[in-house]
């Protein structure tokens, strides 16, 4: 993944984390997390992402829709 895409994903993730937890994450820490394999099930990941979408819809600029669990 090129640096520009990583930074864009980091900016979004950092904003979500700061809104949810009250604290952000460094770019270096985010890059380290990208290298870590994810061992969660698809259902766990979808549930987490739906939580992010709900948070975004509460505080974000516009609503985001989830259709049939496909994000």
PDB file of N, CA and C in Angstrom:
ATOM      1  N   UNK A   1       0.860  -1.168   0.000  1.00  0.00           N
ATOM      2  CA  UNK A   1       0.000   0.000   0.000  1.00  0.00           C
ATOM      3  C   UNK A   1       0.906   1.231   0.000  1.00  0.00           C
ATOM      4  N   UNK A   2       0.613   2.174  -0.872  1.00  0.00           N
ATOM      5  CA  UNK A   2       1.490   3.347  -0.937  1.00  0.00           C
ATOM      6  C   UNK A   2       1.231   4.303   0.228  1.00  0.00           C
ATOM      7  N   UNK A   3       2.184   5.173   0.468  1.00  0.00           N
ATOM      8  CA  UNK A   3       2.156   6.068   1.628  1.00  0.00           C
ATOM      9  C   UNK A   3       0.928   6.979   1.658  1.00  0.00           C
ATOM     10  N   UNK A   4       0.484   7.446   0.494  1.00  0.00           N
ATOM     11  CA  UNK A   4      -0.672   8.341   0.461  1.00  0.00           C
ATOM     12  C   UNK A   4      -1.934   7.622   0.943  1.00  0.00           C
ATOM     13  N   UNK A   5      -2.135   6.391   0.498  1.00  0.00           N
ATOM     14  CA  UNK A   5      -3.302   5.620   0.938  1.00  0.00           C
ATOM     15  C   UNK A   5      -3.214   5.292   2.424  1.00  0.00           C
ATOM     16  N   UNK A   6      -2.015   4.951   2.881  1.00  0.00           N
ATOM     17  CA  UNK A   6      -1.836   4.660   4.305  1.00  0.00           C
ATOM     18  C   UNK A   6      -2.167   5.900   5.131  1.00  0.00           C
ATOM     19  N   UNK A   7      -1.684   7.071   4.702  1.00  0.00           N
ATOM     20  CA  UNK A   7      -1.960   8.295   5.449  1.00  0.00           C
ATOM     21  C   UNK A   7      -3.451   8.620   5.461  1.00  0.00           C
ATOM     22  N   UNK A   8      -4.133   8.449   4.330  1.00  0.00           N
ATOM     23  CA  UNK A   8      -5.569   8.717   4.276  1.00  0.00           C
ATOM     24  C   UNK A   8      -6.319   7.797   5.232  1.00  0.00           C
ATOM     25  N   UNK A   9      -5.998   6.508   5.212  1.00  0.00           N
ATOM     26  CA  UNK A   9      -6.631   5.558   6.132  1.00  0.00           C
ATOM     27  C   UNK A   9      -6.311   5.923   7.578  1.00  0.00           C
ATOM     28  N   UNK A  10      -5.070   6.338   7.842  1.00  0.00           N
ATOM     29  CA  UNK A  10      -4.665   6.745   9.186  1.00  0.00           C
ATOM     30  C   UNK A  10      -5.481   7.956   9.647  1.00  0.00           C
ATOM     31  N   UNK A  11      -5.644   8.936   8.776  1.00  0.00           N
ATOM     32  CA  UNK A  11      -6.378  10.147   9.140  1.00  0.00           C
ATOM     33  C   UNK A  11      -7.818   9.810   9.525  1.00  0.00           C
ATOM     34  N   UNK A  12      -8.441   8.927   8.774  1.00  0.00           N
ATOM     35  CA  UNK A  12      -9.819   8.512   9.081  1.00  0.00           C
ATOM     36  C   UNK A  12      -9.851   7.734  10.386  1.00  0.00           C
ATOM     37  N   UNK A  13      -8.977   6.742  10.526  1.00  0.00           N
ATOM     38  CA  UNK A  13      -8.955   5.913  11.736  1.00  0.00           C
ATOM     39  C   UNK A  13      -8.638   6.750  12.967  1.00  0.00           C
ATOM     40  N   UNK A  14      -7.703   7.664  12.853  1.00  0.00           N
ATOM     41  CA  UNK A  14      -7.321   8.503  13.981  1.00  0.00           C
ATOM     42  C   UNK A  14      -8.495   9.377  14.420  1.00  0.00           C
ATOM     43  N   UNK A  15      -9.216   9.932  13.455  1.00  0.00           N
ATOM     44  CA  UNK A  15     -10.387  10.756  13.778  1.00  0.00           C
ATOM     45  C   UNK A  15     -11.473   9.958  14.468  1.00  0.00           C
ATOM     46  N   UNK A  16     -11.706   8.737  13.992  1.00  0.00           N
ATOM     47  CA  UNK A  16     -12.718   7.870  14.612  1.00  0.00           C
ATOM     48  C   UNK A  16     -12.288   7.510  16.027  1.00  0.00           C
ATOM     49  N   UNK A  17     -11.027   7.102  16.186  1.00  0.00           N
ATOM     50  CA  UNK A  17     -10.545   6.719  17.511  1.00  0.00           C
ATOM     51  C   UNK A  17     -10.613   7.889  18.482  1.00  0.00           C
ATOM     52  N   UNK A  18     -10.248   9.072  18.013  1.00  0.00           N
ATOM     53  CA  UNK A  18     -10.279  10.233  18.891  1.00  0.00           C
ATOM     54  C   UNK A  18     -11.714  10.547  19.299  1.00  0.00           C
ATOM     55  N   UNK A  19     -12.652  10.393  18.367  1.00  0.00           N
ATOM     56  CA  UNK A  19     -14.053  10.641  18.687  1.00  0.00           C
ATOM     57  C   UNK A  19     -14.626   9.615  19.646  1.00  0.00           C
ATOM     58  N   UNK A  20     -14.183   8.373  19.542  1.00  0.00           N
ATOM     59  CA  UNK A  20     -14.715   7.296  20.380  1.00  0.00           C
ATOM     60  C   UNK A  20     -14.005   7.236  21.725  1.00  0.00           C
ATOM     61  N   UNK A  21     -12.682   7.297  21.709  1.00  0.00           N
ATOM     62  CA  UNK A  21     -11.916   7.094  22.939  1.00  0.00           C
ATOM     63  C   UNK A  21     -11.412   8.381  23.567  1.00  0.00           C
ATOM     64  N   UNK A  22     -11.421   9.474  22.825  1.00  0.00           N
ATOM     65  CA  UNK A  22     -10.898  10.732  23.340  1.00  0.00           C
ATOM     66  C   UNK A  22      -9.398  10.884  23.142  1.00  0.00           C
ATOM     67  N   UNK A  23      -8.766   9.869  22.532  1.00  0.00           N
ATOM     68  CA  UNK A  23      -7.331   9.973  22.255  1.00  0.00           C
ATOM     69  C   UNK A  23      -7.044   9.414  20.872  1.00  0.00           C
ATOM     70  N   UNK A  24      -6.027   9.943  20.238  1.00  0.00           N
ATOM     71  CA  UNK A  24      -5.668   9.517  18.887  1.00  0.00           C
ATOM     72  C   UNK A  24      -4.605   8.437  18.890  1.00  0.00           C
ATOM     73  N   UNK A  25      -4.026   8.198  17.729  1.00  0.00           N
ATOM     74  CA  UNK A  25      -2.984   7.203  17.549  1.00  0.00           C
ATOM     75  C   UNK A  25      -1.929   7.815  16.635  1.00  0.00           C
ATOM     76  N   UNK A  26      -0.671   7.493  16.875  1.00  0.00           N
ATOM     77  CA  UNK A  26       0.382   8.037  16.024  1.00  0.00           C
ATOM     78  C   UNK A  26       0.416   7.301  14.684  1.00  0.00           C
ATOM     79  N   UNK A  27       0.962   7.950  13.678  1.00  0.00           N
ATOM     80  CA  UNK A  27       1.082   7.326  12.360  1.00  0.00           C
ATOM     81  C   UNK A  27       1.954   6.071  12.439  1.00  0.00           C
ATOM     82  N   UNK A  28       3.015   6.118  13.211  1.00  0.00           N
ATOM     83  CA  UNK A  28       3.902   4.964  13.341  1.00  0.00           C
ATOM     84  C   UNK A  28       3.173   3.781  13.989  1.00  0.00           C
ATOM     85  N   UNK A  29       2.378   4.070  15.019  1.00  0.00           N
ATOM     86  CA  UNK A  29       1.604   3.010  15.679  1.00  0.00           C
ATOM     87  C   UNK A  29       0.583   2.421  14.709  1.00  0.00           C
ATOM     88  N   UNK A  30      -0.058   3.276  13.916  1.00  0.00           N
ATOM     89  CA  UNK A  30      -1.037   2.798  12.934  1.00  0.00           C
ATOM     90  C   UNK A  30      -0.368   1.876  11.910  1.00  0.00           C
ATOM     91  N   UNK A  31       0.806   2.263  11.430  1.00  0.00           N
ATOM     92  CA  UNK A  31       1.524   1.415  10.470  1.00  0.00           C
ATOM     93  C   UNK A  31       1.877   0.072  11.101  1.00  0.00           C
ATOM     94  N   UNK A  32       2.245   0.081  12.382  1.00  0.00           N
ATOM     95  CA  UNK A  32       2.559  -1.173  13.075  1.00  0.00           C
ATOM     96  C   UNK A  32       1.319  -2.059  13.158  1.00  0.00           C
ATOM     97  N   UNK A  33       0.166  -1.448  13.430  1.00  0.00           N
ATOM     98  CA  UNK A  33      -1.078  -2.223  13.502  1.00  0.00           C
ATOM     99  C   UNK A  33      -1.464  -2.808  12.148  1.00  0.00           C
ATOM    100  N   UNK A  34      -1.141  -2.115  11.062  1.00  0.00           N
ATOM    101  CA  UNK A  34      -1.446  -2.631   9.729  1.00  0.00           C
ATOM    102  C   UNK A  34      -0.679  -3.922   9.439  1.00  0.00           C
ATOM    103  N   UNK A  35       0.492  -4.059  10.008  1.00  0.00           N
ATOM    104  CA  UNK A  35       1.311  -5.251   9.774  1.00  0.00           C
ATOM    105  C   UNK A  35       0.873  -6.435  10.625  1.00  0.00           C
ATOM    106  N   UNK A  36       0.092  -6.192  11.665  1.00  0.00           N
ATOM    107  CA  UNK A  36      -0.345  -7.258  12.564  1.00  0.00           C
ATOM    108  C   UNK A  36      -1.496  -8.040  11.924  1.00  0.00           C
ATOM    109  N   UNK A  37      -1.399  -9.371  11.862  1.00  0.00           N
ATOM    110  CA  UNK A  37      -2.500 -10.149  11.284  1.00  0.00           C
ATOM    111  C   UNK A  37      -3.741 -10.075  12.173  1.00  0.00           C
ATOM    112  N   UNK A  38      -4.891 -10.008  11.564  1.00  0.00           N
ATOM    113  CA  UNK A  38      -6.158  -9.921  12.286  1.00  0.00           C
ATOM    114  C   UNK A  38      -6.707 -11.335  12.461  1.00  0.00           C
ATOM    115  N   UNK A  39      -6.947 -11.732  13.683  1.00  0.00           N
ATOM    116  CA  UNK A  39      -7.431 -13.087  13.959  1.00  0.00           C
ATOM    117  C   UNK A  39      -8.905 -13.108  14.341  1.00  0.00           C
ATOM    118  N   UNK A  40      -9.571 -11.973  14.203  1.00  0.00           N
ATOM    119  CA  UNK A  40     -11.000 -11.918  14.547  1.00  0.00           C
ATOM    120  C   UNK A  40     -11.838 -12.522  13.426  1.00  0.00           C
ATOM    121  N   UNK A  41     -13.046 -12.949  13.791  1.00  0.00           N
ATOM    122  CA  UNK A  41     -13.966 -13.484  12.788  1.00  0.00           C
ATOM    123  C   UNK A  41     -14.578 -12.331  11.998  1.00  0.00           C
ATOM    124  N   UNK A  42     -15.148 -12.667  10.852  1.00  0.00           N
ATOM    125  CA  UNK A  42     -15.793 -11.648  10.012  1.00  0.00           C
ATOM    126  C   UNK A  42     -16.927 -10.975  10.774  1.00  0.00           C
ATOM    127  N   UNK A  43     -17.689 -11.735  11.572  1.00  0.00           N
ATOM    128  CA  UNK A  43     -18.797 -11.152  12.339  1.00  0.00           C
ATOM    129  C   UNK A  43     -18.294 -10.126  13.353  1.00  0.00           C
ATOM    130  N   UNK A  44     -17.168 -10.430  14.001  1.00  0.00           N
ATOM    131  CA  UNK A  44     -16.599  -9.493  14.968  1.00  0.00           C
ATOM    132  C   UNK A  44     -16.147  -8.211  14.284  1.00  0.00           C
ATOM    133  N   UNK A  45     -15.528  -8.346  13.131  1.00  0.00           N
ATOM    134  CA  UNK A  45     -15.052  -7.181  12.386  1.00  0.00           C
ATOM    135  C   UNK A  45     -16.225  -6.337  11.908  1.00  0.00           C
ATOM    136  N   UNK A  46     -17.264  -6.983  11.372  1.00  0.00           N
ATOM    137  CA  UNK A  46     -18.451  -6.251  10.907  1.00  0.00           C
ATOM    138  C   UNK A  46     -19.107  -5.513  12.062  1.00  0.00           C
ATOM    139  N   UNK A  47     -19.201  -6.163  13.229  1.00  0.00           N
ATOM    140  CA  UNK A  47     -19.802  -5.502  14.391  1.00  0.00           C
ATOM    141  C   UNK A  47     -18.999  -4.260  14.784  1.00  0.00           C
ATOM    142  N   UNK A  48     -17.674  -4.367  14.770  1.00  0.00           N
ATOM    143  CA  UNK A  48     -16.820  -3.228  15.098  1.00  0.00           C
ATOM    144  C   UNK A  48     -17.000  -2.096  14.083  1.00  0.00           C
ATOM    145  N   UNK A  49     -17.017  -2.436  12.805  1.00  0.00           N
ATOM    146  CA  UNK A  49     -17.179  -1.422  11.759  1.00  0.00           C
ATOM    147  C   UNK A  49     -18.552  -0.765  11.850  1.00  0.00           C
ATOM    148  N   UNK A  50     -19.583  -1.553  12.148  1.00  0.00           N
ATOM    149  CA  UNK A  50     -20.914  -0.970  12.315  1.00  0.00           C
ATOM    150  C   UNK A  50     -20.922   0.034  13.470  1.00  0.00           C
ATOM    151  N   UNK A  51     -20.148  -0.248  14.523  1.00  0.00           N
ATOM    152  CA  UNK A  51     -20.016   0.706  15.625  1.00  0.00           C
ATOM    153  C   UNK A  51     -19.368   2.000  15.165  1.00  0.00           C
ATOM    154  N   UNK A  52     -18.329   1.870  14.310  1.00  0.00           N
ATOM    155  CA  UNK A  52     -17.687   3.071  13.760  1.00  0.00           C
ATOM    156  C   UNK A  52     -18.666   3.859  12.905  1.00  0.00           C
ATOM    157  N   UNK A  53     -19.471   3.160  12.112  1.00  0.00           N
ATOM    158  CA  UNK A  53     -20.451   3.841  11.257  1.00  0.00           C
ATOM    159  C   UNK A  53     -21.495   4.546  12.103  1.00  0.00           C
ATOM    160  N   UNK A  54     -21.945   3.885  13.171  1.00  0.00           N
ATOM    161  CA  UNK A  54     -22.922   4.517  14.064  1.00  0.00           C
ATOM    162  C   UNK A  54     -22.330   5.782  14.691  1.00  0.00           C
ATOM    163  N   UNK A  55     -21.077   5.697  15.118  1.00  0.00           N
ATOM    164  CA  UNK A  55     -20.400   6.866  15.681  1.00  0.00           C
ATOM    165  C   UNK A  55     -20.279   7.977  14.640  1.00  0.00           C
ATOM    166  N   UNK A  56     -19.928   7.602  13.409  1.00  0.00           N
ATOM    167  CA  UNK A  56     -19.808   8.585  12.341  1.00  0.00           C
ATOM    168  C   UNK A  56     -21.155   9.238  12.065  1.00  0.00           C
ATOM    169  N   UNK A  57     -22.213   8.435  12.040  1.00  0.00           N
ATOM    170  CA  UNK A  57     -23.544   8.981  11.784  1.00  0.00           C
ATOM    171  C   UNK A  57     -23.982   9.920  12.893  1.00  0.00           C
ATOM    172  N   UNK A  58     -23.518   9.676  14.115  1.00  0.00           N
ATOM    173  CA  UNK A  58     -23.864  10.533  15.243  1.00  0.00           C
ATOM    174  C   UNK A  58     -23.095  11.848  15.188  1.00  0.00           C
ATOM    175  N   UNK A  59     -21.795  11.767  14.835  1.00  0.00           N
ATOM    176  CA  UNK A  59     -20.943  12.951  14.886  1.00  0.00           C
ATOM    177  C   UNK A  59     -20.430  13.398  13.523  1.00  0.00           C
ATOM    178  N   UNK A  60     -20.656  12.581  12.491  1.00  0.00           N
ATOM    179  CA  UNK A  60     -20.060  12.840  11.185  1.00  0.00           C
ATOM    180  C   UNK A  60     -20.798  13.882  10.374  1.00  0.00           C
ATOM    181  N   UNK A  61     -20.357  14.027   9.140  1.00  0.00           N
ATOM    182  CA  UNK A  61     -20.912  15.042   8.258  1.00  0.00           C
ATOM    183  C   UNK A  61     -22.170  14.585   7.531  1.00  0.00           C
ATOM    184  N   UNK A  62     -22.266  13.284   7.253  1.00  0.00           N
ATOM    185  CA  UNK A  62     -23.429  12.771   6.540  1.00  0.00           C
ATOM    186  C   UNK A  62     -23.643  11.317   6.936  1.00  0.00           C
ATOM    187  N   UNK A  63     -24.857  10.782   6.766  1.00  0.00           N
ATOM    188  CA  UNK A  63     -25.119   9.392   7.130  1.00  0.00           C
ATOM    189  C   UNK A  63     -24.406   8.401   6.203  1.00  0.00           C
ATOM    190  N   UNK A  64     -24.068   7.252   6.747  1.00  0.00           N
ATOM    191  CA  UNK A  64     -23.494   6.152   5.982  1.00  0.00           C
ATOM    192  C   UNK A  64     -24.440   4.976   6.126  1.00  0.00           C
ATOM    193  N   UNK A  65     -24.754   4.306   5.026  1.00  0.00           N
ATOM    194  CA  UNK A  65     -25.682   3.185   5.078  1.00  0.00           C
ATOM    195  C   UNK A  65     -24.926   1.858   5.045  1.00  0.00           C
ATOM    196  N   UNK A  66     -25.494   0.885   5.757  1.00  0.00           N
ATOM    197  CA  UNK A  66     -24.978  -0.483   5.726  1.00  0.00           C
ATOM    198  C   UNK A  66     -26.080  -1.330   5.101  1.00  0.00           C
ATOM    199  N   UNK A  67     -25.759  -1.991   3.994  1.00  0.00           N
ATOM    200  CA  UNK A  67     -26.748  -2.801   3.292  1.00  0.00           C
ATOM    201  C   UNK A  67     -26.391  -4.274   3.430  1.00  0.00           C
ATOM    202  N   UNK A  68     -27.253  -5.040   4.036  1.00  0.00           N
ATOM    203  CA  UNK A  68     -27.078  -6.489   4.171  1.00  0.00           C
ATOM    204  C   UNK A  68     -25.734  -6.873   4.767  1.00  0.00           C
ATOM    205  N   UNK A  69     -25.195  -6.090   5.673  1.00  0.00           N
ATOM    206  CA  UNK A  69     -23.929  -6.407   6.307  1.00  0.00           C
ATOM    207  C   UNK A  69     -22.711  -6.199   5.427  1.00  0.00           C
ATOM    208  N   UNK A  70     -22.903  -5.693   4.206  1.00  0.00           N
ATOM    209  CA  UNK A  70     -21.783  -5.434   3.312  1.00  0.00           C
ATOM    210  C   UNK A  70     -21.466  -3.957   3.404  1.00  0.00           C
ATOM    211  N   UNK A  71     -20.255  -3.657   3.759  1.00  0.00           N
ATOM    212  CA  UNK A  71     -19.902  -2.257   4.001  1.00  0.00           C
ATOM    213  C   UNK A  71     -19.042  -1.749   2.871  1.00  0.00           C
TER     214      UNK A  71
END
